[in-house]
């Protein structure tokens, strides 16, 4: 504590780029730390990182032992632009206004009812909000100047009402069923949603007004129970028929015997220009199909220009998908095929980036796809 107070005295009224404090004994000296928090707010800190993580304590399960941190402790932090809080109960202060704060990141925190709304109202220039592995109230309402929002694997929340006129990007990774209400988001263009299970999210009726607005949609689909039928097309895509960019990640613990039906998938987005498909198998390898399926007739996807296919191993279903795209996309310019993938919805070790085919496998795939494109401009790149 003496060292902390000496630091705050030494740098008082000076500009400091970043202060980072990680400790687990704050609750043993609450008054001393409260005093230090207030003194550090008088230092010209631009980025402040405060983590109160204690071994074995899981905030989502037990919040009774967490430090209760009031934003009032930082009331004099007039230069603070980026704030990161971890492992605490965040208490808002309606009387305090953080006009300089542009980024707020909360990890493993607990937010009570309307606390988040109060915090957002206190940050008149906040642009980016990230909340991960935290306990949230049943209902959330996002408003204010926020432009980018990310919720990663939070618990407790069931509904979120988006009433943010400047919101541009929304990312949500959800554990349980969450209903989204797009009440007023006139600038929303990028939406990313991944469920823990196949029915973990639901877009409210207001999502239909986003038809001509959202340009990029990224969906994660879990396919653990897939047998010989194609992965079910997410119905949410039908609400975004004006998409220009679609990224679909199929996540499974076992082999995916059939991919999504390409005619239905691409037909749901008639204006699609860029399509990214990632196949992520967590435990076992892919195997070839052993049964056929009844497919709808092919459609012409005349806007499609670029396709990326990651997690590709050359199974029959994967080759059929690639051949279908080549044959039905007359404006196609580039198709990238690679066994490597990026799982946007996981920070686990199975996320891989730099895999590549051996020469024999690359040549075999290239030969099967050669000359099959309807577009004269199409270039197939097998990595």
Coordinates of C-alpha atoms in Angstrom, one line a residue:
X1 CA 0.0 0.0 0.0
X2 CA 2.9 2.4 0.7
X3 CA 4.3 1.7 -2.7
X4 CA 0.9 2.4 -4.3
X5 CA 0.5 5.7 -2.5
X6 CA 4.0 6.7 -3.3
X7 CA 3.3 6.1 -7.0
X8 CA 0.2 8.2 -6.9
X9 CA 2.0 11.0 -5.2
X10 CA 5.0 10.8 -7.6
X11 CA 2.8 11.0 -10.7
X12 CA 0.1 13.3 -9.5
X13 CA -0.9 15.8 -12.1
X14 CA 1.3 14.1 -14.7
X15 CA 0.2 12.2 -17.8
X16 CA 0.5 8.4 -17.6
X17 CA -0.3 6.2 -20.6
X18 CA -1.3 3.1 -18.6
X19 CA -1.7 1.8 -15.0
X20 CA -2.3 -1.9 -14.4
X21 CA -3.1 -3.3 -11.0
X22 CA -3.7 -7.0 -10.4
X23 CA -4.3 -8.3 -6.8
X24 CA -6.6 -10.5 -4.8
X25 CA -6.4 -8.9 -1.3
X26 CA -8.4 -5.7 -1.9
X27 CA -11.2 -6.9 0.4
X28 CA -8.8 -7.1 3.3
X29 CA -8.0 -3.4 3.1
X30 CA -11.2 -1.8 1.6
X31 CA -10.7 1.7 3.0
X32 CA -7.1 1.9 2.0
X33 CA -7.8 0.8 -1.6
X34 CA -10.8 3.1 -1.9
X35 CA -8.5 6.0 -0.9
X36 CA -5.9 4.8 -3.5
X37 CA -8.5 4.5 -6.2
X38 CA -9.5 8.1 -5.6
X39 CA -5.9 9.3 -5.6
X40 CA -5.0 7.4 -8.8
X41 CA -7.9 9.2 -10.5
X42 CA -6.0 12.4 -9.9
X43 CA -3.1 11.0 -12.0
X44 CA -3.5 11.7 -15.7
X45 CA -4.1 8.1 -16.6
X46 CA -5.3 7.3 -20.1
X47 CA -5.7 3.5 -19.7
X48 CA -6.6 1.9 -16.4
X49 CA -6.6 -1.9 -15.8
X50 CA -7.9 -3.1 -12.5
X51 CA -8.3 -6.8 -11.8
X52 CA -9.3 -8.3 -8.4
X53 CA -9.2 -11.9 -9.2
X54 CA -9.0 -14.4 -6.4
X55 CA -8.0 -18.1 -6.9
X56 CA -11.0 -20.4 -7.1
X57 CA -13.6 -17.7 -7.2
X58 CA -16.1 -17.9 -10.1
X59 CA -18.1 -14.6 -10.2
X60 CA -20.9 -16.0 -12.3
X61 CA -21.6 -18.7 -9.6
X62 CA -20.7 -16.7 -6.4
X63 CA -20.7 -12.9 -6.2
X64 CA -20.9 -12.6 -2.4
X65 CA -17.2 -12.5 -2.0
X66 CA -16.5 -10.0 -4.8
X67 CA -15.2 -6.5 -4.2
X68 CA -17.9 -3.9 -4.7
X69 CA -16.3 -1.3 -6.9
X70 CA -18.0 2.1 -7.3
X71 CA -17.2 4.2 -10.3
X72 CA -17.4 7.2 -8.0
X73 CA -13.9 6.2 -6.9
X74 CA -12.7 7.4 -10.3
X75 CA -14.7 10.6 -10.4
X76 CA -11.7 12.8 -10.9
X77 CA -10.2 10.8 -13.7
X78 CA -10.7 13.5 -16.4
X79 CA -8.1 12.0 -18.7
X80 CA -9.3 8.4 -18.6
X81 CA -10.1 7.0 -22.0
X82 CA -10.0 3.2 -21.6
X83 CA -11.1 1.4 -18.5
X84 CA -10.9 -2.4 -17.8
X85 CA -12.5 -3.9 -14.7
X86 CA -12.2 -7.6 -13.7
X87 CA -13.7 -9.7 -10.9
X88 CA -15.9 -7.3 -9.0
X89 CA -19.4 -6.0 -8.6
X90 CA -19.6 -2.8 -10.6
X91 CA -21.6 -0.1 -8.8
X92 CA -22.6 2.9 -10.9
X93 CA -22.7 6.5 -9.7
X94 CA -25.4 8.6 -11.4
X95 CA -23.7 11.9 -10.2
X96 CA -20.4 11.1 -11.9
X97 CA -19.8 11.8 -15.6
X98 CA -16.9 10.3 -17.6
X99 CA -16.7 12.6 -20.6
X100 CA -13.3 11.3 -21.7
X101 CA -14.1 7.5 -21.5
X102 CA -14.3 5.9 -25.0
X103 CA -13.7 2.2 -24.2
X104 CA -15.1 0.1 -21.3
X105 CA -14.2 -3.6 -20.8
X106 CA -15.8 -5.7 -18.1
X107 CA -14.6 -9.2 -17.4
X108 CA -16.1 -11.6 -14.8
X109 CA -18.1 -8.9 -13.2
X110 CA -21.6 -8.7 -11.8
X111 CA -24.1 -6.1 -12.9
X112 CA -27.4 -5.6 -11.1
X113 CA -30.6 -4.4 -12.7
X114 CA -30.3 -1.1 -14.5
X115 CA -26.6 -0.7 -13.5
X116 CA -25.4 -1.0 -17.0
X117 CA -27.9 1.6 -18.2
X118 CA -26.8 4.0 -15.5
X119 CA -23.1 3.5 -16.4
X120 CA -23.8 4.1 -20.1
X121 CA -25.7 7.3 -19.3
X122 CA -22.7 8.5 -17.2
X123 CA -20.3 8.0 -20.2
X124 CA -21.4 10.6 -22.7
X125 CA -18.7 9.7 -25.3
X126 CA -18.4 5.9 -24.9
X127 CA -17.8 4.2 -28.2
X128 CA -16.9 0.6 -27.4
X129 CA -18.3 -1.8 -24.7
X130 CA -17.1 -5.3 -24.1
X131 CA -18.5 -7.6 -21.4
X132 CA -17.3 -11.2 -21.0
X133 CA -17.9 -14.1 -18.6
X134 CA -20.1 -11.9 -16.4
X135 CA -23.4 -12.1 -14.5
X136 CA -26.0 -9.8 -16.1
X137 CA -29.6 -8.9 -15.1
X138 CA -32.5 -10.5 -16.9
X139 CA -33.2 -7.5 -19.1
X140 CA -30.7 -5.2 -20.7
X141 CA -31.2 -1.9 -22.5
X142 CA -28.4 -0.4 -24.6
X143 CA -28.5 3.3 -25.4
X144 CA -26.3 6.3 -25.7
X145 CA -23.3 7.0 -28.0
X146 CA -22.1 3.4 -28.1
X147 CA -20.8 2.2 -31.5
X148 CA -19.4 -1.3 -30.9
X149 CA -20.8 -3.8 -28.4
X150 CA -19.5 -7.3 -27.6
X151 CA -21.0 -9.8 -25.1
X152 CA -18.9 -12.9 -24.7
X153 CA -20.4 -15.9 -22.8
X154 CA -22.3 -14.0 -20.2
X155 CA -25.0 -15.5 -17.9
X156 CA -28.3 -14.4 -16.5
X157 CA -29.6 -12.2 -19.3
X158 CA -32.6 -13.2 -21.4
X159 CA -33.5 -10.1 -23.3
X160 CA -31.6 -7.2 -24.8
X161 CA -33.2 -4.1 -26.2
X162 CA -31.0 -2.2 -28.6
X163 CA -31.9 1.5 -28.7
X164 CA -28.5 2.9 -29.7
X165 CA -28.6 5.3 -32.7
X166 CA -24.9 5.1 -33.4
X167 CA -24.4 1.3 -32.9
X168 CA -22.4 -0.1 -35.9
X169 CA -21.2 -3.5 -34.7
X170 CA -22.8 -6.1 -32.5
X171 CA -21.1 -9.3 -31.3
X172 CA -22.8 -11.8 -29.0
X173 CA -21.7 -15.3 -27.9
X174 CA -24.5 -16.6 -25.7
X175 CA -24.8 -19.5 -23.3
X176 CA -28.6 -19.7 -23.0
X177 CA -31.5 -18.4 -25.0
X178 CA -31.4 -14.7 -25.5
X179 CA -34.0 -12.6 -27.4
X180 CA -32.7 -9.5 -29.3
X181 CA -34.9 -6.5 -29.9
X182 CA -33.6 -4.1 -32.5
X183 CA -35.7 -1.1 -31.4
X184 CA -33.7 1.7 -32.8
X185 CA -30.3 0.9 -34.5
X186 CA -30.3 3.0 -37.7
X187 CA -26.6 2.6 -38.3
X188 CA -26.2 -1.1 -37.4
X189 CA -24.3 -2.9 -40.2
X190 CA -22.3 -5.8 -38.7
X191 CA -23.9 -8.6 -36.6
X192 CA -22.1 -11.6 -35.1
X193 CA -24.0 -14.2 -33.1
X194 CA -22.9 -17.6 -31.9
X195 CA -25.0 -19.8 -29.6
X196 CA -23.8 -22.5 -27.2
X197 CA -26.6 -24.6 -28.5
X198 CA -28.6 -24.4 -31.7
X199 CA -31.6 -22.6 -30.2
X200 CA -29.7 -20.1 -28.0
X201 CA -30.7 -16.9 -29.7
X202 CA -33.8 -15.4 -31.2
X203 CA -34.2 -12.2 -33.2
X204 CA -37.4 -10.2 -32.4
X205 CA -39.8 -9.0 -35.0
X206 CA -38.0 -5.6 -35.1
X207 CA -35.1 -7.4 -36.9
X208 CA -37.0 -7.3 -40.1
X209 CA -36.5 -3.6 -40.4
X210 CA -32.7 -4.3 -40.8
X211 CA -33.2 -5.9 -44.1
X212 CA -31.6 -3.2 -46.2
X213 CA -29.2 -2.1 -43.4
X214 CA -27.1 -5.0 -42.2
X215 CA -24.3 -5.7 -44.6
X216 CA -22.3 -8.3 -42.7
X217 CA -23.7 -11.3 -40.7
X218 CA -21.6 -13.9 -39.0
X219 CA -23.4 -16.9 -37.4
X220 CA -22.0 -19.8 -35.5
X221 CA -24.0 -23.0 -35.8
X222 CA -23.4 -26.1 -33.5
X223 CA -24.0 -29.3 -35.3
X224 CA -23.3 -32.0 -32.8
X225 CA -26.4 -34.0 -33.5
X226 CA -26.1 -34.1 -37.3
X227 CA -26.4 -37.5 -38.9
X228 CA -27.0 -37.7 -42.6
X229 CA -29.2 -34.7 -43.1
X230 CA -27.7 -31.3 -44.0
X231 CA -27.1 -28.8 -41.2
X232 CA -30.3 -26.7 -40.8
X233 CA -30.1 -23.2 -42.3
X234 CA -30.4 -20.6 -39.6
X235 CA -33.8 -19.0 -40.0
X236 CA -32.4 -15.6 -38.9
X237 CA -30.7 -15.3 -42.3
X238 CA -34.1 -14.9 -43.9
X239 CA -34.4 -11.5 -42.1
X240 CA -31.2 -10.2 -43.8
X241 CA -31.9 -10.7 -47.5
X242 CA -29.8 -7.6 -48.4
X243 CA -26.6 -9.1 -47.0
X244 CA -23.4 -8.4 -48.9
X245 CA -21.1 -10.5 -46.6
X246 CA -22.0 -13.7 -44.8
X247 CA -19.7 -15.7 -42.6
X248 CA -21.0 -19.1 -41.3
X249 CA -19.1 -21.2 -38.9
X250 CA -20.2 -24.8 -38.5
X251 CA -19.0 -26.1 -35.1
X252 CA -19.2 -29.8 -34.3
X253 CA -17.6 -32.3 -31.9
X254 CA -18.0 -35.0 -34.5
X255 CA -18.0 -35.5 -38.2
X256 CA -20.3 -33.4 -40.3
X257 CA -21.6 -35.8 -42.9
X258 CA -23.4 -33.2 -44.9
X259 CA -22.9 -29.5 -45.0
X260 CA -25.6 -26.9 -45.4
X261 CA -27.6 -27.2 -48.6
X262 CA -25.9 -24.6 -50.8
X263 CA -28.9 -23.7 -52.9
X264 CA -31.0 -22.8 -49.8
X265 CA -28.1 -21.1 -48.0
X266 CA -27.1 -18.8 -50.9
X267 CA -30.7 -18.4 -52.1
X268 CA -31.5 -16.8 -48.7
X269 CA -29.1 -13.9 -49.5
X270 CA -29.7 -13.0 -53.2
X271 CA -27.3 -9.9 -53.0
X272 CA -24.5 -11.8 -51.4
X273 CA -21.0 -10.8 -52.7
X274 CA -18.6 -12.4 -50.1
X275 CA -19.2 -15.7 -48.5
X276 CA -17.0 -17.3 -45.8
X277 CA -17.6 -20.9 -44.6
X278 CA -15.6 -22.4 -41.8
X279 CA -16.0 -26.0 -40.7
X280 CA -14.6 -26.6 -37.2
X281 CA -14.4 -30.2 -35.9
X282 CA -13.3 -30.2 -32.3
X283 CA -12.6 -33.9 -31.7
X284 CA -12.6 -36.3 -34.6
X285 CA -11.8 -36.2 -38.3
X286 CA -14.2 -35.9 -41.2
X287 CA -15.5 -38.9 -43.1
X288 CA -17.1 -39.1 -46.6
X289 CA -20.8 -39.3 -47.1
X290 CA -22.3 -42.7 -47.6
X291 CA -25.8 -41.7 -48.5
X292 CA -27.2 -39.4 -51.0
X293 CA -29.8 -36.7 -50.5
X294 CA -32.6 -35.0 -52.4
X295 CA -31.5 -31.5 -53.4
X296 CA -33.5 -28.5 -54.6
X297 CA -32.7 -27.3 -58.1
X298 CA -29.7 -25.0 -58.4
X299 CA -30.1 -21.2 -58.5
X300 CA -28.0 -18.5 -60.2
X301 CA -26.0 -16.5 -57.6
X302 CA -25.0 -13.7 -59.9
X303 CA -23.7 -11.3 -57.3
X304 CA -21.3 -13.6 -55.6
X305 CA -17.7 -12.6 -56.2
X306 CA -15.5 -14.1 -53.4
X307 CA -15.7 -17.3 -51.4
X308 CA -13.5 -18.6 -48.6
X309 CA -13.8 -22.2 -47.5
X310 CA -11.9 -23.0 -44.3
X311 CA -11.6 -26.3 -42.6
X312 CA -11.7 -28.0 -46.0
X313 CA -10.5 -31.6 -46.2
X314 CA -11.9 -32.7 -49.5
X315 CA -14.7 -34.9 -48.4
X316 CA -17.6 -35.6 -50.9
X317 CA -19.9 -33.1 -49.2
X318 CA -17.2 -30.4 -49.3
X319 CA -16.4 -31.0 -52.9
X320 CA -20.1 -30.9 -53.9
X321 CA -20.4 -27.6 -52.1
X322 CA -17.4 -26.1 -53.9
X323 CA -18.5 -27.4 -57.3
X324 CA -22.0 -26.0 -56.8
X325 CA -20.6 -22.5 -56.1
X326 CA -18.3 -22.7 -59.1
X327 CA -21.2 -23.7 -61.4
X328 CA -23.8 -21.2 -60.2
X329 CA -21.8 -18.0 -59.6
X330 CA -21.2 -16.4 -63.0
X331 CA -19.5 -13.3 -61.5
X332 CA -17.2 -15.2 -59.2
X333 CA -13.6 -13.9 -59.1
X334 CA -11.8 -15.8 -56.3
X335 CA -12.4 -19.0 -54.3
X336 CA -9.9 -19.8 -51.5
X337 CA -9.8 -23.3 -50.2
X338 CA -7.8 -24.3 -47.1
X339 CA -7.7 -26.9 -44.3
X340 CA -6.9 -24.1 -41.9
X341 CA -9.6 -22.2 -40.2
X342 CA -10.3 -19.4 -37.8
X343 CA -12.9 -20.2 -35.2
X344 CA -14.3 -16.7 -34.4
X345 CA -16.2 -18.0 -31.4
X346 CA -13.5 -19.7 -29.4
X347 CA -10.2 -18.8 -27.7
X348 CA -9.5 -22.5 -27.1
X349 CA -6.4 -24.3 -28.4
X350 CA -8.3 -25.9 -31.2
X351 CA -8.4 -22.6 -33.1
X352 CA -6.0 -23.1 -36.0
X353 CA -4.8 -20.7 -38.7
X354 CA -1.8 -22.0 -40.7
X355 CA -2.7 -25.5 -41.9
X356 CA -2.0 -26.4 -45.5
X357 CA -2.4 -29.3 -47.9
X358 CA 0.5 -31.5 -48.9
X359 CA 1.4 -31.3 -52.6
X360 CA -0.5 -34.5 -53.7
X361 CA -3.7 -33.5 -51.9
X362 CA -3.5 -29.9 -53.3
X363 CA -3.1 -31.2 -56.8
X364 CA -5.9 -33.7 -56.5
X365 CA -8.4 -31.0 -55.3
X366 CA -7.2 -28.5 -58.0
X367 CA -7.8 -31.1 -60.7
X368 CA -11.3 -31.9 -59.6
X369 CA -12.2 -28.2 -59.6
X370 CA -10.4 -27.2 -62.7
X371 CA -12.6 -26.0 -65.6
X372 CA -15.8 -26.2 -63.5
X373 CA -16.3 -22.5 -63.0
X374 CA -19.1 -20.7 -64.9
X375 CA -17.2 -17.4 -64.6
X376 CA -14.2 -16.8 -66.9
X377 CA -12.6 -14.6 -64.2
X378 CA -12.8 -17.2 -61.5
X379 CA -9.5 -18.2 -59.9
X380 CA -9.4 -21.1 -57.5
X381 CA -6.6 -20.9 -54.9
X382 CA -6.0 -24.1 -52.9
X383 CA -3.7 -23.3 -50.0

